[in-house]
mmCIF file with all atom_site columns, C-alpha atoms in Angstrom:
data_model
loop_
_atom_site.group_PDB
_atom_site.id
_atom_site.type_symbol
_atom_site.label_atom_id
_atom_site.label_alt_id
_atom_site.label_comp_id
_atom_site.label_asym_id
_atom_site.label_entity_id
_atom_site.label_seq_id
_atom_site.pdbx_PDB_ins_code
_atom_site.Cartn_x
_atom_site.Cartn_y
_atom_site.Cartn_z
_atom_site.occupancy
_atom_site.B_iso_or_equiv
_atom_site.pdbx_formal_charge
_atom_site.auth_seq_id
_atom_site.auth_comp_id
_atom_site.auth_asym_id
_atom_site.auth_atom_id
_atom_site.pdbx_PDB_model_num
ATOM 1  C CA . MET A 1 1  ? -10.519 0.431   -2.284  1.00 56.00 ? 1  MET A CA 1
ATOM 2  C CA . SER A 1 2  ? -9.392  -0.664  0.862   1.00 78.00 ? 2  SER A CA 1
ATOM 3  C CA . ALA A 1 3  ? -6.587  1.271   2.750   1.00 90.00 ? 3  ALA A CA 1
ATOM 4  C CA . HIS A 1 4  ? -4.115  -1.715  2.640   1.00 94.00 ? 4  HIS A CA 1
ATOM 5  C CA . CYS A 1 5  ? -0.860  -1.914  0.621   1.00 96.00 ? 5  CYS A CA 1
ATOM 6  C CA . GLN A 1 6  ? -0.104  -5.287  -0.947  1.00 96.00 ? 6  GLN A CA 1
ATOM 7  C CA . LEU A 1 7  ? 3.733   -4.953  -0.684  1.00 96.00 ? 7  LEU A CA 1
ATOM 8  C CA . THR A 1 8  ? 4.371   -3.537  2.661   1.00 95.00 ? 8  THR A CA 1
ATOM 9  C CA . GLY A 1 9  ? 1.201   -4.524  4.631   1.00 95.00 ? 9  GLY A CA 1
ATOM 10 C CA . ALA A 1 10 ? 0.458   -0.987  5.954   1.00 96.00 ? 10 ALA A CA 1
ATOM 11 C CA . ARG A 1 11 ? -3.034  -0.714  7.297   1.00 96.00 ? 11 ARG A CA 1
ATOM 12 C CA . PRO A 1 12 ? -4.620  2.393   8.783   1.00 97.00 ? 12 PRO A CA 1
ATOM 13 C CA . GLY A 1 13 ? -3.904  3.227   12.531  1.00 96.00 ? 13 GLY A CA 1
ATOM 14 C CA . PHE A 1 14 ? -6.358  4.322   15.022  1.00 97.00 ? 14 PHE A CA 1
ATOM 15 C CA . GLY A 1 15 ? -6.249  6.986   17.574  1.00 98.00 ? 15 GLY A CA 1
ATOM 16 C CA . ASN A 1 16 ? -7.759  10.210  18.981  1.00 98.00 ? 16 ASN A CA 1
ATOM 17 C CA . THR A 1 17 ? -7.984  13.581  17.782  1.00 98.00 ? 17 THR A CA 1
ATOM 18 C CA . VAL A 1 18 ? -7.557  15.714  21.021  1.00 98.00 ? 18 VAL A CA 1
ATOM 19 C CA . SER A 1 19 ? -9.561  19.047  20.713  1.00 98.00 ? 19 SER A CA 1
ATOM 20 C CA . HIS A 1 20 ? -8.348  22.387  22.455  1.00 98.00 ? 20 HIS A CA 1
ATOM 21 C CA . SER A 1 21 ? -10.745 21.471  25.587  1.00 98.00 ? 21 SER A CA 1
ATOM 22 C CA . HIS A 1 22 ? -9.012  18.176  25.517  1.00 98.00 ? 22 HIS A CA 1
ATOM 23 C CA . ARG A 1 23 ? -11.900 16.159  24.368  1.00 98.00 ? 23 ARG A CA 1
ATOM 24 C CA . ARG A 1 24 ? -11.044 13.031  22.778  1.00 98.00 ? 24 ARG A CA 1
ATOM 25 C CA . THR A 1 25 ? -12.926 11.661  19.347  1.00 98.00 ? 25 THR A CA 1
ATOM 26 C CA . SER A 1 26 ? -11.728 8.776   17.504  1.00 98.00 ? 26 SER A CA 1
ATOM 27 C CA . ARG A 1 27 ? -9.969  9.229   14.316  1.00 97.00 ? 27 ARG A CA 1
ATOM 28 C CA . ARG A 1 28 ? -8.331  7.039   11.867  1.00 96.00 ? 28 ARG A CA 1
ATOM 29 C CA . PHE A 1 29 ? -4.576  7.607   10.332  1.00 96.00 ? 29 PHE A CA 1
ATOM 30 C CA . ASP A 1 30 ? -4.843  6.197   6.442   1.00 96.00 ? 30 ASP A CA 1
ATOM 31 C CA . PRO A 1 31 ? -1.728  5.385   4.533   1.00 96.00 ? 31 PRO A CA 1
ATOM 32 C CA . ASN A 1 32 ? -0.955  6.960   1.384   1.00 96.00 ? 32 ASN A CA 1
ATOM 33 C CA . ILE A 1 33 ? -2.386  4.259   -0.778  1.00 97.00 ? 33 ILE A CA 1
ATOM 34 C CA . GLN A 1 34 ? -2.082  4.598   -4.642  1.00 96.00 ? 34 GLN A CA 1
ATOM 35 C CA . ARG A 1 35 ? -3.324  1.971   -7.464  1.00 96.00 ? 35 ARG A CA 1
ATOM 36 C CA . LYS A 1 36 ? -0.222  1.749   -10.023 1.00 97.00 ? 36 LYS A CA 1
ATOM 37 C CA . ARG A 1 37 ? 0.285   -0.536  -12.690 1.00 97.00 ? 37 ARG A CA 1
ATOM 38 C CA . TYR A 1 38 ? 3.862   -2.023  -13.718 1.00 97.00 ? 38 TYR A CA 1
ATOM 39 C CA . TRP A 1 39 ? 4.889   -4.036  -16.860 1.00 97.00 ? 39 TRP A CA 1
ATOM 40 C CA . LEU A 1 40 ? 6.013   -7.358  -15.710 1.00 97.00 ? 40 LEU A CA 1
ATOM 41 C CA . PRO A 1 41 ? 8.594   -8.654  -18.234 1.00 96.00 ? 41 PRO A CA 1
ATOM 42 C CA . SER A 1 42 ? 8.720   -12.013 -16.947 1.00 95.00 ? 42 SER A CA 1
ATOM 43 C CA . GLU A 1 43 ? 4.910   -12.821 -17.573 1.00 96.00 ? 43 GLU A CA 1
ATOM 44 C CA . GLY A 1 44 ? 4.420   -10.305 -20.532 1.00 97.00 ? 44 GLY A CA 1
ATOM 45 C CA . ARG A 1 45 ? 1.625   -8.680  -18.974 1.00 97.00 ? 45 ARG A CA 1
ATOM 46 C CA . TYR A 1 46 ? 0.676   -5.573  -16.742 1.00 98.00 ? 46 TYR A CA 1
ATOM 47 C CA . VAL A 1 47 ? -0.166  -5.848  -13.064 1.00 97.00 ? 47 VAL A CA 1
ATOM 48 C CA . ARG A 1 48 ? -1.956  -3.484  -11.074 1.00 97.00 ? 48 ARG A CA 1
ATOM 49 C CA . LEU A 1 49 ? -1.021  -3.069  -7.403  1.00 97.00 ? 49 LEU A CA 1
ATOM 50 C CA . THR A 1 50 ? -2.696  -1.251  -4.437  1.00 97.00 ? 50 THR A CA 1
ATOM 51 C CA . LEU A 1 51 ? 0.624   0.430   -2.562  1.00 97.00 ? 51 LEU A CA 1
ATOM 52 C CA . SER A 1 52 ? 1.605   2.882   -0.412  1.00 97.00 ? 52 SER A CA 1
ATOM 53 C CA . ALA A 1 53 ? 3.656   5.593   -1.225  1.00 97.00 ? 53 ALA A CA 1
ATOM 54 C CA . ARG A 1 54 ? 6.644   4.213   0.801   1.00 97.00 ? 54 ARG A CA 1
ATOM 55 C CA . ALA A 1 55 ? 6.212   0.859   -1.440  1.00 97.00 ? 55 ALA A CA 1
ATOM 56 C CA . ILE A 1 56 ? 6.276   2.705   -4.529  1.00 98.00 ? 56 ILE A CA 1
ATOM 57 C CA . LYS A 1 57 ? 9.600   4.050   -3.884  1.00 98.00 ? 57 LYS A CA 1
ATOM 58 C CA . ALA A 1 58 ? 10.824  0.632   -2.431  1.00 97.00 ? 58 ALA A CA 1
ATOM 59 C CA . ILE A 1 59 ? 9.902   -0.837  -5.958  1.00 98.00 ? 59 ILE A CA 1
ATOM 60 C CA . ASP A 1 60 ? 12.030  1.735   -7.734  1.00 97.00 ? 60 ASP A CA 1
ATOM 61 C CA . ALA A 1 61 ? 15.242  0.668   -5.761  1.00 97.00 ? 61 ALA A CA 1
ATOM 62 C CA . MET A 1 62 ? 14.522  -3.233  -5.720  1.00 96.00 ? 62 MET A CA 1
ATOM 63 C CA . GLY A 1 63 ? 12.555  -3.797  -9.182  1.00 97.00 ? 63 GLY A CA 1
ATOM 64 C CA . ILE A 1 64 ? 9.347   -5.057  -9.710  1.00 97.00 ? 64 ILE A CA 1
ATOM 65 C CA . GLU A 1 65 ? 10.130  -8.705  -10.392 1.00 97.00 ? 65 GLU A CA 1
ATOM 66 C CA . SER A 1 66 ? 11.668  -9.021  -6.729  1.00 96.00 ? 66 SER A CA 1
ATOM 67 C CA . ALA A 1 67 ? 8.653   -6.866  -5.500  1.00 97.00 ? 67 ALA A CA 1
ATOM 68 C CA . VAL A 1 68 ? 6.069   -9.361  -6.878  1.00 97.00 ? 68 VAL A CA 1
ATOM 69 C CA . ALA A 1 69 ? 7.973   -12.171 -5.739  1.00 96.00 ? 69 ALA A CA 1
ATOM 70 C CA . TRP A 1 70 ? 7.995   -10.767 -2.119  1.00 96.00 ? 70 TRP A CA 1
ATOM 71 C CA . ILE A 1 71 ? 4.069   -10.502 -2.531  1.00 96.00 ? 71 ILE A CA 1
ATOM 72 C CA . ARG A 1 72 ? 3.638   -14.027 -3.548  1.00 96.00 ? 72 ARG A CA 1
ATOM 73 C CA . ALA A 1 73 ? 5.925   -15.231 -0.660  1.00 95.00 ? 73 ALA A CA 1
ATOM 74 C CA . ARG A 1 74 ? 3.481   -13.720 1.777   1.00 92.00 ? 74 ARG A CA 1
ATOM 75 C CA . GLY A 1 75 ? 0.680   -15.448 0.151   1.00 93.00 ? 75 GLY A CA 1
ATOM 76 C CA . GLY A 1 76 ? -0.648  -12.321 -1.861  1.00 91.00 ? 76 GLY A CA 1
ATOM 77 C CA . LYS A 1 77 ? -2.493  -12.513 -5.095  1.00 92.00 ? 77 LYS A CA 1
ATOM 78 C CA . VAL A 1 78 ? -0.925  -10.553 -8.374  1.00 91.00 ? 78 VAL A CA 1
#
């Protein structure tokens, strides 16, 4: 599963791990991605979305209908 949020577009960030001796090695900061299933009343079906934890909270506030409209407006497939 790719570390990419369908709603917010959150993707991994990249940086360095700095050791005690100050050596630097590459690392990756992954968003907290979850697969969540929502009932979409307008289409009478379930949709499965790949979302970050922050996006799940946003859907709880805005509603699934407007969230799906937002994803489709960005060119995403639902």
